[in-house]
CSV table of C-alpha atoms in Angstrom, one decimal:
chain,number,residue,atom,x,y,z
A,81,MET,CA,0.5,0.2,0.2
A,82,ILE,CA,1.2,3.1,-0.8
A,83,ALA,CA,0.1,6.6,1.7
A,84,ILE,CA,-0.4,9.4,-0.5
A,85,ILE,CA,-0.4,12.3,2.3
A,86,ASP,CA,-3.0,14.8,2.3
A,87,TYR,CA,-2.1,17.9,3.8
A,88,ASP,CA,-4.9,20.0,1.9
A,89,THR,CA,-1.8,21.7,-0.8
A,90,GLY,CA,-4.2,21.3,-3.7
A,91,ASN,CA,-5.1,18.5,-6.3
A,92,LEU,CA,-3.7,15.0,-5.8
A,93,ARG,CA,-6.3,13.5,-8.6
A,94,SER,CA,-3.7,13.3,-10.8
A,95,VAL,CA,-1.3,11.6,-8.5
A,96,CYS,CA,-4.1,9.0,-7.8
A,97,ASN,CA,-5.1,8.5,-11.4
A,98,ALA,CA,-0.8,7.6,-12.5
A,99,LEU,CA,-1.5,5.3,-9.8
A,100,GLU,CA,-4.2,3.9,-10.6
A,101,ARG,CA,-3.1,3.9,-14.6
A,102,ILE,CA,-0.1,1.2,-13.2
A,103,GLY,CA,-2.8,-0.7,-10.8
A,104,ALA,CA,-1.3,0.2,-7.6
A,105,LYS,CA,-2.8,0.2,-4.3
A,106,TYR,CA,-2.8,3.9,-2.6
A,107,CYS,CA,-4.8,5.8,0.1
A,108,VAL,CA,-5.6,9.4,0.6
A,109,THR,CA,-4.0,9.5,4.7
A,110,ASP,CA,-3.4,12.3,7.1
A,111,ASP,CA,-3.1,9.2,9.4
A,112,VAL,CA,0.4,8.7,11.2
A,113,ALA,CA,0.1,5.8,11.7
A,114,VAL,CA,-1.0,4.9,8.4
A,115,ILE,CA,1.6,6.3,7.0
A,116,ARG,CA,4.1,4.8,9.6
A,117,SER,CA,2.9,1.5,8.3
A,118,ALA,CA,2.7,2.4,4.7
A,119,ASP,CA,5.5,-0.1,2.3
A,120,LYS,CA,6.2,3.5,0.5
A,121,VAL,CA,5.3,7.3,0.5
A,122,LEU,CA,4.7,9.6,-1.0
A,123,LEU,CA,4.4,13.8,-0.7
A,124,PRO,CA,3.2,15.4,-4.1
A,125,GLY,CA,2.6,19.1,-3.1
A,126,VAL,CA,1.6,21.9,-5.2
A,127,GLY,CA,1.0,25.6,-4.3
A,128,GLU,CA,2.8,28.2,-2.2
A,129,ALA,CA,6.4,26.1,-0.2
A,130,SER,CA,5.9,28.2,3.7
A,131,SER,CA,2.4,27.7,3.4
A,132,ALA,CA,2.2,23.7,2.3
A,133,MET,CA,5.5,23.9,5.4
A,134,SER,CA,3.4,25.9,7.4
A,135,LYS,CA,0.0,23.0,6.5
A,136,LEU,CA,2.4,20.0,7.8
A,137,LYS,CA,3.3,21.4,11.0
A,138,GLU,CA,0.0,21.8,11.4
A,139,ARG,CA,-1.0,18.4,11.0
A,140,GLY,CA,2.3,17.2,13.2
A,141,LEU,CA,3.8,15.6,10.6
A,142,CYS,CA,7.3,17.3,10.3
A,143,ASN,CA,8.9,14.0,12.3
A,144,VAL,CA,6.9,11.8,10.7
A,145,ILE,CA,8.0,12.3,8.2
A,146,LYS,CA,11.6,12.5,8.8
A,147,GLU,CA,11.6,9.1,11.4
A,148,LEU,CA,10.0,7.2,8.2
A,149,THR,CA,12.2,4.0,6.8
A,150,GLN,CA,10.2,2.7,4.0
A,151,PRO,CA,10.4,4.4,0.5
A,152,VAL,CA,9.4,7.5,0.9
A,153,LEU,CA,9.2,9.8,-3.0
A,154,GLY,CA,8.6,13.8,-2.7
A,155,ILE,CA,6.9,15.3,-6.1
A,156,CYS,CA,7.6,18.9,-6.9
A,157,ILE,CA,7.2,21.4,-3.6
A,158,GLY,CA,7.0,17.1,-1.4
A,159,MET,CA,10.7,17.5,-2.7
A,160,GLN,CA,11.6,20.9,-2.0
A,161,LEU,CA,10.3,20.7,1.6
A,162,MET,CA,12.6,17.9,2.0
A,163,CYS,CA,15.7,20.4,1.5
A,164,MET,CA,16.6,22.4,4.5
A,165,HIS,CA,15.6,25.6,3.4
A,166,SER,CA,13.0,27.8,0.4
A,167,GLU,CA,13.1,30.9,-0.8
A,168,GLU,CA,9.9,30.7,-1.0
A,169,GLY,CA,8.5,32.7,1.4
A,170,ASP,CA,11.9,32.1,3.1
A,171,VAL,CA,11.0,28.8,5.2
A,172,ASP,CA,13.4,26.1,7.1
A,173,CYS,CA,12.6,23.2,5.7
A,174,LEU,CA,12.4,19.6,6.5
A,175,GLY,CA,15.9,18.9,5.9
A,176,ILE,CA,16.5,16.2,4.7
A,177,PHE,CA,18.5,17.1,1.5
A,178,PRO,CA,21.1,19.2,2.3
A,179,THR,CA,20.0,21.6,-0.4
A,180,GLY,CA,18.4,24.8,-0.4
A,181,VAL,CA,15.6,25.9,-2.9
A,182,ARG,CA,16.2,29.0,-5.2
A,183,ARG,CA,14.1,31.3,-7.8
A,184,PHE,CA,15.1,31.2,-11.3
A,185,ILE,CA,15.8,34.4,-12.5
A,186,ALA,CA,13.8,34.7,-15.9
A,187,ASP,CA,16.1,36.0,-19.3
A,188,ARG,CA,14.1,36.9,-22.1
A,189,GLU,CA,17.1,37.7,-24.1
A,190,HIS,CA,17.9,34.0,-23.7
A,191,GLY,CA,15.0,32.7,-23.4
A,192,VAL,CA,14.4,31.9,-20.0
A,193,LYS,CA,10.9,31.8,-18.2
A,194,VAL,CA,9.6,32.0,-15.6
A,195,PRO,CA,7.7,29.4,-14.1
A,196,HIS,CA,10.2,26.9,-16.2
A,197,MET,CA,7.1,25.2,-17.5
A,198,GLY,CA,6.9,22.5,-20.5
A,199,TRP,CA,9.1,19.0,-20.7
A,200,ASN,CA,12.7,19.6,-20.5
A,201,ARG,CA,15.2,17.0,-20.4
A,202,ILE,CA,16.8,14.8,-17.0
A,203,ASN,CA,20.2,14.4,-17.5
A,204,ASN,CA,23.5,12.2,-15.0
A,205,LEU,CA,20.6,10.0,-14.1
A,206,LYS,CA,22.0,8.3,-10.7
A,207,SER,CA,19.7,5.8,-9.1
A,208,PRO,CA,17.1,2.9,-9.0
A,209,LEU,CA,14.6,5.6,-9.4
A,210,PHE,CA,15.7,5.6,-13.3
A,211,LYS,CA,16.4,1.7,-14.2
A,212,ASP,CA,15.2,1.9,-18.1
A,213,ILE,CA,15.1,5.4,-18.2
A,214,ASP,CA,17.2,6.6,-21.0
A,215,GLU,CA,20.0,9.3,-20.2
A,216,GLY,CA,18.2,12.7,-21.6
A,217,ALA,CA,15.0,11.7,-21.4
A,218,PHE,CA,12.1,14.6,-21.5
A,219,VAL,CA,9.4,14.6,-18.5
A,220,TYR,CA,6.9,17.4,-17.4
A,221,PHE,CA,7.8,20.4,-15.0
A,222,VAL,CA,5.5,23.4,-13.7
A,223,HIS,CA,7.6,25.5,-11.1
A,224,SER,CA,9.0,29.1,-10.1
A,225,PHE,CA,11.9,27.7,-7.6
A,226,ALA,CA,14.3,24.5,-7.5
A,227,PRO,CA,17.2,22.5,-5.8
A,228,ASP,CA,20.9,24.0,-6.0
A,229,VAL,CA,23.2,20.7,-7.3
A,230,CYS,CA,24.3,19.0,-4.5
A,231,ASP,CA,25.4,15.2,-4.3
A,232,GLU,CA,22.3,13.6,-3.4
A,233,ALA,CA,21.8,14.5,-7.1
A,234,ILE,CA,20.2,11.6,-8.8
A,235,SER,CA,19.5,13.8,-11.8
A,236,LEU,CA,20.5,17.3,-13.6
A,237,SER,CA,18.6,19.3,-15.8
A,238,CYS,CA,18.4,22.7,-17.2
A,239,ASN,CA,17.1,26.6,-16.6
A,240,GLY,CA,18.8,29.3,-17.3
A,241,ARG,CA,21.2,27.8,-14.5
A,242,GLN,CA,22.1,23.8,-13.6
A,243,PHE,CA,19.5,22.6,-11.1
A,244,ALA,CA,18.6,18.9,-9.8
A,245,SER,CA,15.8,17.8,-10.8
A,246,ALA,CA,15.9,15.1,-8.4
A,247,LEU,CA,17.7,13.9,-5.1
A,248,ALA,CA,17.7,10.7,-3.0
A,249,LYS,CA,19.4,10.1,0.1
A,250,GLY,CA,18.6,6.8,2.1
A,251,ASN,CA,15.2,6.3,1.7
A,252,PHE,CA,14.3,8.9,0.6
A,253,TYR,CA,13.4,10.3,-3.2
A,254,GLY,CA,12.1,13.3,-4.9
A,255,THR,CA,11.3,14.8,-8.2
A,256,GLN,CA,10.6,18.3,-9.1
A,257,PHE,CA,9.1,17.1,-11.8
A,258,HIS,CA,5.9,16.0,-12.0
A,259,PRO,CA,6.0,11.8,-12.8
A,260,GLU,CA,2.3,11.6,-13.1
A,261,LYS,CA,1.8,13.8,-16.2
A,262,SER,CA,5.1,12.8,-17.6
A,263,GLY,CA,3.6,10.1,-20.3
A,264,ASP,CA,5.3,6.6,-20.0
A,265,VAL,CA,8.1,8.1,-18.5
A,266,GLY,CA,6.9,9.0,-15.8
A,267,GLU,CA,4.7,6.1,-15.7
A,268,GLN,CA,7.8,4.1,-15.9
A,269,ILE,CA,9.8,6.7,-13.1
A,270,LEU,CA,6.7,5.5,-10.7
A,271,LYS,CA,7.0,1.6,-11.2
A,272,ASN,CA,10.7,2.1,-10.4
A,273,PHE,CA,9.8,3.7,-6.8
A,274,ILE,CA,6.8,1.0,-6.2
A,275,GLU,CA,9.8,-1.5,-7.1
A,276,LEU,CA,12.1,0.1,-4.8
B,295,MET,CA,16.3,24.2,-22.4
B,296,VAL,CA,12.8,23.4,-21.7
B,297,ALA,CA,11.2,21.9,-25.5
B,298,LYS,CA,9.1,23.2,-27.6
B,299,ARG,CA,5.5,22.2,-27.3
B,300,ILE,CA,2.7,21.0,-29.6
B,301,ILE,CA,-0.4,21.4,-28.3
B,302,PRO,CA,-3.5,19.6,-30.2
B,303,CYS,CA,-6.5,20.8,-29.5
B,304,LEU,CA,-10.3,19.9,-29.5
B,305,ASP,CA,-13.1,21.3,-30.0
B,306,VAL,CA,-16.0,18.9,-27.3
B,307,LYS,CA,-19.6,19.0,-28.3
B,308,ASP,CA,-21.6,16.4,-26.0
B,309,GLY,CA,-18.5,14.3,-25.7
B,310,ARG,CA,-17.3,14.6,-29.1
B,311,THR,CA,-14.6,16.6,-31.2
B,312,VAL,CA,-15.6,18.7,-34.0
B,313,LYS,CA,-14.2,21.1,-35.8
B,314,GLY,CA,-14.8,24.7,-37.1
B,315,VAL,CA,-13.4,26.4,-40.1
B,316,ASN,CA,-13.7,30.0,-39.1
B,317,PHE,CA,-15.9,28.7,-35.8
B,318,LEU,CA,-18.7,28.8,-38.3
B,319,GLN,CA,-19.0,24.9,-40.1
B,320,LEU,CA,-19.3,22.1,-37.6
B,321,GLN,CA,-18.1,19.1,-38.4
B,322,ASP,CA,-18.0,15.6,-36.3
B,323,VAL,CA,-14.3,14.0,-36.0
B,324,GLY,CA,-14.2,11.9,-33.2
B,325,ASP,CA,-14.3,10.6,-29.5
B,326,ALA,CA,-12.9,12.5,-27.4
B,327,VAL,CA,-10.6,10.5,-25.2
B,328,GLU,CA,-10.0,8.7,-27.7
B,329,LEU,CA,-8.4,11.0,-30.1
B,330,GLY,CA,-6.6,12.7,-27.0
B,331,LYS,CA,-4.6,8.7,-26.4
B,332,LEU,CA,-3.7,8.6,-29.9
B,333,TYR,CA,-2.6,12.4,-29.1
B,334,ALA,CA,-0.5,11.5,-26.5
B,335,GLU,CA,1.0,8.2,-27.9
B,336,GLN,CA,2.6,9.9,-30.7
B,337,GLY,CA,3.7,12.5,-28.9
B,338,ALA,CA,1.8,15.5,-27.9
B,339,ASP,CA,3.2,17.7,-25.5
B,340,GLU,CA,0.0,18.7,-23.9
B,341,LEU,CA,-3.8,18.9,-25.1
B,342,VAL,CA,-6.5,21.4,-25.0
B,343,TYR,CA,-10.6,20.2,-24.8
B,344,LEU,CA,-12.6,23.0,-25.8
B,345,ASP,CA,-16.3,22.2,-24.5
B,346,ILE,CA,-18.4,24.8,-27.1
B,347,SER,CA,-21.8,23.2,-25.8
B,348,ALA,CA,-24.1,26.1,-25.1
B,349,THR,CA,-26.8,24.4,-23.0
B,350,VAL,CA,-26.4,22.9,-18.6
B,351,GLU,CA,-26.6,19.2,-20.1
B,352,GLY,CA,-24.0,20.0,-22.7
B,353,ARG,CA,-21.6,21.6,-19.2
B,354,ASN,CA,-22.7,18.5,-17.3
B,355,THR,CA,-21.1,15.9,-19.9
B,356,PHE,CA,-18.2,17.7,-20.9
B,357,THR,CA,-17.4,16.9,-16.6
B,358,SER,CA,-18.0,14.1,-17.2
B,359,LEU,CA,-15.7,13.8,-19.9
B,360,VAL,CA,-12.7,15.8,-18.1
B,361,GLU,CA,-13.1,13.3,-15.2
B,362,CYS,CA,-12.5,10.9,-17.8
B,363,ILE,CA,-9.9,12.4,-19.6
B,364,ALA,CA,-7.7,12.5,-16.6
B,365,LEU,CA,-8.1,9.0,-15.9
B,366,ASN,CA,-6.5,7.8,-19.1
B,367,ILE,CA,-4.6,10.6,-20.7
B,368,ASN,CA,-0.4,10.6,-19.1
B,369,ILE,CA,-0.1,14.0,-20.4
B,370,PRO,CA,-0.8,17.2,-18.9
B,371,PHE,CA,-4.2,19.3,-20.1
B,372,THR,CA,-6.1,22.4,-20.2
B,373,VAL,CA,-9.9,22.7,-20.7
B,374,GLY,CA,-11.6,25.6,-21.7
B,375,GLY,CA,-15.4,27.2,-22.3
B,376,GLY,CA,-18.1,28.1,-20.7
B,377,ILE,CA,-15.2,29.3,-16.9
B,378,SER,CA,-17.1,32.3,-16.1
B,379,THR,CA,-16.7,31.4,-11.8
B,380,ILE,CA,-14.1,30.5,-9.6
B,381,ASP,CA,-16.3,27.6,-8.9
B,382,ASP,CA,-16.9,26.5,-12.8
B,383,ALA,CA,-12.9,26.4,-12.0
B,384,ALA,CA,-12.8,24.8,-9.2
B,385,ARG,CA,-15.4,22.0,-10.9
B,386,LEU,CA,-13.0,21.3,-13.4
B,387,LEU,CA,-10.2,21.3,-11.0
B,388,ASP,CA,-12.1,18.5,-8.7
B,389,VAL,CA,-12.2,16.4,-11.5
B,390,GLY,CA,-8.6,16.0,-12.4
B,391,ALA,CA,-7.8,19.0,-15.3
B,392,ASP,CA,-4.8,20.4,-14.6
B,393,LYS,CA,-5.0,23.6,-16.2
B,394,ILE,CA,-8.4,26.2,-17.4
B,395,SER,CA,-8.9,28.8,-19.9
B,396,ILE,CA,-10.8,31.6,-19.6
B,397,ASN,CA,-11.8,33.9,-22.5
B,398,SER,CA,-14.6,36.2,-22.5
B,399,ALA,CA,-15.4,36.0,-18.7
B,400,ALA,CA,-12.0,36.9,-18.1
B,401,VAL,CA,-13.0,39.9,-20.5
B,402,ARG,CA,-16.4,40.8,-18.7
B,403,ASN,CA,-14.9,40.5,-14.8
B,404,PRO,CA,-10.7,40.8,-15.2
B,405,SER,CA,-10.8,39.9,-11.5
B,406,LEU,CA,-11.8,36.8,-12.5
B,407,ILE,CA,-7.6,35.7,-13.6
B,408,ASP,CA,-6.3,37.0,-10.0
B,409,GLU,CA,-9.5,35.4,-8.4
B,410,ILE,CA,-8.4,32.3,-9.3
B,411,ALA,CA,-4.7,32.4,-9.8
B,412,SER,CA,-4.5,33.2,-6.3
B,413,LYS,CA,-6.4,30.0,-5.3
B,414,TYR,CA,-4.8,27.3,-7.2
B,415,GLY,CA,-1.9,29.2,-8.8
B,416,SER,CA,-0.6,30.6,-12.2
B,417,GLN,CA,-0.1,27.4,-13.5
B,418,PHE,CA,-3.7,26.6,-13.4
B,419,VAL,CA,-5.0,29.7,-15.3
B,420,VAL,CA,-4.0,30.2,-19.3
B,421,LEU,CA,-5.3,33.3,-20.5
B,422,ALA,CA,-6.7,32.9,-24.0
B,423,VAL,CA,-7.6,35.5,-26.2
B,424,ASP,CA,-9.0,36.0,-29.6
B,425,ALA,CA,-7.7,39.2,-31.3
B,426,LYS,CA,-8.2,40.9,-35.1
B,427,SER,CA,-6.9,44.0,-36.5
B,428,ILE,CA,-8.2,47.0,-37.1
B,429,ASP,CA,-6.4,49.5,-39.5
B,430,GLY,CA,-3.0,47.7,-38.1
B,431,LYS,CA,-3.7,47.2,-34.5
B,432,TYR,CA,-5.4,44.0,-32.3
B,433,PHE,CA,-8.5,44.0,-30.5
B,434,ILE,CA,-9.4,42.2,-28.3
B,435,THR,CA,-12.6,39.5,-29.6
B,436,THR,CA,-15.3,37.7,-27.3
B,437,HIS,CA,-17.9,35.2,-27.8
B,438,GLY,CA,-15.8,32.8,-30.5
B,439,GLY,CA,-14.9,36.0,-32.7
B,440,ARG,CA,-17.8,37.6,-32.6
B,441,GLN,CA,-18.5,40.2,-30.1
B,442,MET,CA,-15.3,43.0,-30.7
B,443,THR,CA,-14.7,45.0,-27.9
B,444,GLU,CA,-12.3,48.3,-27.5
B,445,ARG,CA,-9.2,46.5,-25.3
B,446,GLU,CA,-6.3,46.4,-27.1
B,447,LEU,CA,-4.5,43.2,-27.6
B,448,PHE,CA,-1.3,44.4,-26.0
B,449,GLU,CA,-3.0,46.2,-22.8
B,450,TRP,CA,-5.1,43.1,-22.1
B,451,VAL,CA,-2.0,40.9,-22.0
B,452,ARG,CA,0.2,42.8,-19.7
B,453,GLU,CA,-2.9,42.6,-17.5
B,454,GLY,CA,-3.4,39.3,-17.8
B,455,GLN,CA,0.2,38.1,-16.8
B,456,GLU,CA,0.4,40.7,-14.2
B,457,ARG,CA,-3.3,39.5,-12.7
B,458,GLY,CA,-1.4,36.2,-12.4
B,459,ALA,CA,-2.2,34.3,-15.8
B,460,GLY,CA,0.6,31.6,-16.3
B,461,GLU,CA,0.5,31.4,-20.3
B,462,ILE,CA,-1.3,33.4,-23.1
B,463,LEU,CA,-2.7,31.0,-25.4
B,464,LEU,CA,-3.8,33.9,-28.8
B,465,THR,CA,-5.7,33.2,-31.5
B,466,SER,CA,-5.7,35.3,-34.0
B,467,MET,CA,-8.9,35.7,-36.1
B,468,ASP,CA,-7.8,37.6,-39.2
B,469,HIS,CA,-5.8,33.7,-39.5
B,470,ASP,CA,-8.1,31.2,-37.8
B,471,GLY,CA,-9.3,28.3,-39.8
B,472,THR,CA,-7.7,29.7,-43.2
B,473,ARG,CA,-4.9,27.1,-42.6
B,474,CYS,CA,-2.2,30.2,-44.4
B,475,GLY,CA,0.5,31.2,-41.6
B,476,TYR,CA,0.5,32.3,-38.6
B,477,PRO,CA,1.4,36.4,-37.8
B,478,CYS,CA,4.7,35.5,-36.7
B,479,GLU,CA,5.5,39.2,-35.6
B,480,LEU,CA,3.0,39.6,-34.0
B,481,PHE,CA,4.1,36.6,-32.1
B,482,ALA,CA,7.5,37.5,-31.8
B,483,GLU,CA,6.4,41.0,-30.3
B,484,LEU,CA,4.1,39.5,-27.8
B,485,SER,CA,7.2,37.6,-26.7
B,486,GLU,CA,9.7,40.5,-26.3
B,487,GLN,CA,6.5,41.9,-24.1
B,488,LEU,CA,5.9,38.9,-21.9
B,489,SER,CA,8.1,36.6,-19.8
B,490,ILE,CA,5.0,34.1,-19.8
B,491,PRO,CA,5.1,31.4,-22.1
B,492,ILE,CA,2.8,32.3,-25.5
B,493,ILE,CA,0.5,29.0,-27.0
B,494,ALA,CA,0.2,30.3,-30.7
B,495,SER,CA,-2.9,29.1,-32.0
B,496,GLY,CA,-5.0,29.4,-35.5
B,497,GLY,CA,-3.9,29.3,-39.2
B,498,ALA,CA,-1.7,26.5,-38.8
B,499,GLY,CA,-1.8,24.4,-43.0
B,500,SER,CA,1.7,23.3,-42.7
B,501,VAL,CA,5.0,22.3,-41.3
B,502,SER,CA,6.3,25.3,-42.2
B,503,ASP,CA,4.0,27.1,-40.1
B,504,ILE,CA,4.7,25.9,-37.4
B,505,VAL,CA,7.7,26.3,-37.8
B,506,ASP,CA,7.8,29.5,-38.0
B,507,VAL,CA,5.7,31.1,-35.9
B,508,LEU,CA,7.8,28.4,-32.7
B,509,SER,CA,11.7,30.1,-34.3
B,510,LYS,CA,10.2,33.5,-35.4
B,511,GLY,CA,7.2,33.8,-34.1
B,512,ARG,CA,8.9,33.0,-30.9
B,513,ALA,CA,5.7,31.4,-29.0
B,514,ASP,CA,7.0,28.6,-26.6
B,515,ALA,CA,3.9,26.0,-28.3
B,516,ALA,CA,1.5,26.0,-31.1
B,517,LEU,CA,-2.2,24.6,-31.2
B,518,ALA,CA,-3.1,23.3,-33.7
B,519,ALA,CA,-6.7,20.8,-34.9
B,520,SER,CA,-7.3,20.5,-38.4
B,521,ILE,CA,-4.0,19.2,-39.6
B,522,PHE,CA,-4.2,16.8,-37.1
B,523,HIS,CA,-7.6,15.6,-37.0
B,524,TYR,CA,-7.8,14.8,-40.3
B,525,GLY,CA,-4.3,13.0,-39.9
B,526,GLU,CA,-2.6,15.1,-42.7
B,527,ILE,CA,0.0,14.9,-40.6
B,528,THR,CA,0.9,13.2,-37.2
B,529,VAL,CA,2.0,14.8,-34.6
B,530,GLY,CA,5.1,12.3,-33.9
B,531,GLU,CA,5.7,13.2,-38.0
B,532,LEU,CA,5.1,17.1,-37.4
B,533,LYS,CA,7.2,16.3,-34.6
B,534,LYS,CA,10.8,14.6,-36.2
B,535,GLU,CA,9.7,17.7,-39.5
B,536,LEU,CA,10.6,20.6,-36.5
B,537,MET,CA,13.7,18.5,-35.2
B,538,LYS,CA,15.0,18.9,-38.9
B,539,HIS,CA,14.5,22.3,-38.7
B,540,GLY,CA,16.4,23.1,-35.5
B,541,ILE,CA,13.3,23.4,-33.4
B,542,ASN,CA,13.7,22.1,-29.8
B,543,VAL,CA,11.1,19.6,-29.7
B,544,ARG,CA,10.7,15.6,-27.4
B,545,ILE,CA,10.5,12.8,-29.7
């Protein structure tokens, strides 16, 4: 069973639909006992980082997440919350991945737009999360902030500057892109996560 | 760098897709979910579904259709048509739409853009704009091009961006359905003035039209309907052609 953490940050529908398509069993919950006993945990997230962080705190989920020992996957804001700090709302986050989250700078001359929206490549892939995924595969991004490159980066992408498009440390994983919206590549990444 | 996107557009009436030439003549071209799936498999980067039903029953059918699309399609999709309140937007978000596009309702009530963007994020709001030129100046039209307004195009899209729109979907009504190309200079000028992505719509008749609007016109994405619906070229073939012309696309 995969527990999708519900902390009231927007729509979880697309994550659920993607898990339906690949035939995975899941539940949407904020129940600590259910989260702790799940085989896998997904931390999704849309919206703004500091308010998302407040919602995790309100539900008393910060330490619960940090202490999980099964594979955990943060998606988009979910992954950003697992970093040290985010510039968005200047907020301290869970501190699982030792890197900070910074805003992109738009650069019209070089075609760099903010938000970074659309399909971009993931490179320097190094994790079982990317089993059977080609180097340079395209995935779907929608975000204005991104984690800095660090040793825990398991994929790199570029939008004006290079950033960590996926991170891993121990049992914790995160993707800045949306595997649930990234076509067949995204579905393969979700399957890989389930098989970890 | 982020790839240029190819977005097939499906006009939906009572659960089925239709496409109009200059929005007047409608021809049925197929099942909305199956056609969307086919496009996704062929390499479409996103899909746009526009509800052109004018009745309450039609709107309800569309909502169930969106739910079915969300379950079956693994790429992002935008829905539009008849969204005039934040409740309309919320209803479509709840059934799984990734983005909504608003058009006439935003012209009538510009604060609708702020309202939806602040509640659900800019990434959820596509501002669709139908423009028509009069004496070399572009003005906004509403109701599928049938009604002229006094709003000037550039002022309106800048305002839309400031109010929180995440993308602009621009159709030149002088070109839509004519299949003789996009007004590239207009798109390039728009790209100069805005920082959010621009989707070019209306007028694609050939591969070179799309090459032009993505290169000379500097658009971030091209939306097209007829060339795909009638099977003249598949999305996959088009993207291979674009790649040959040095355009960064996802293949």
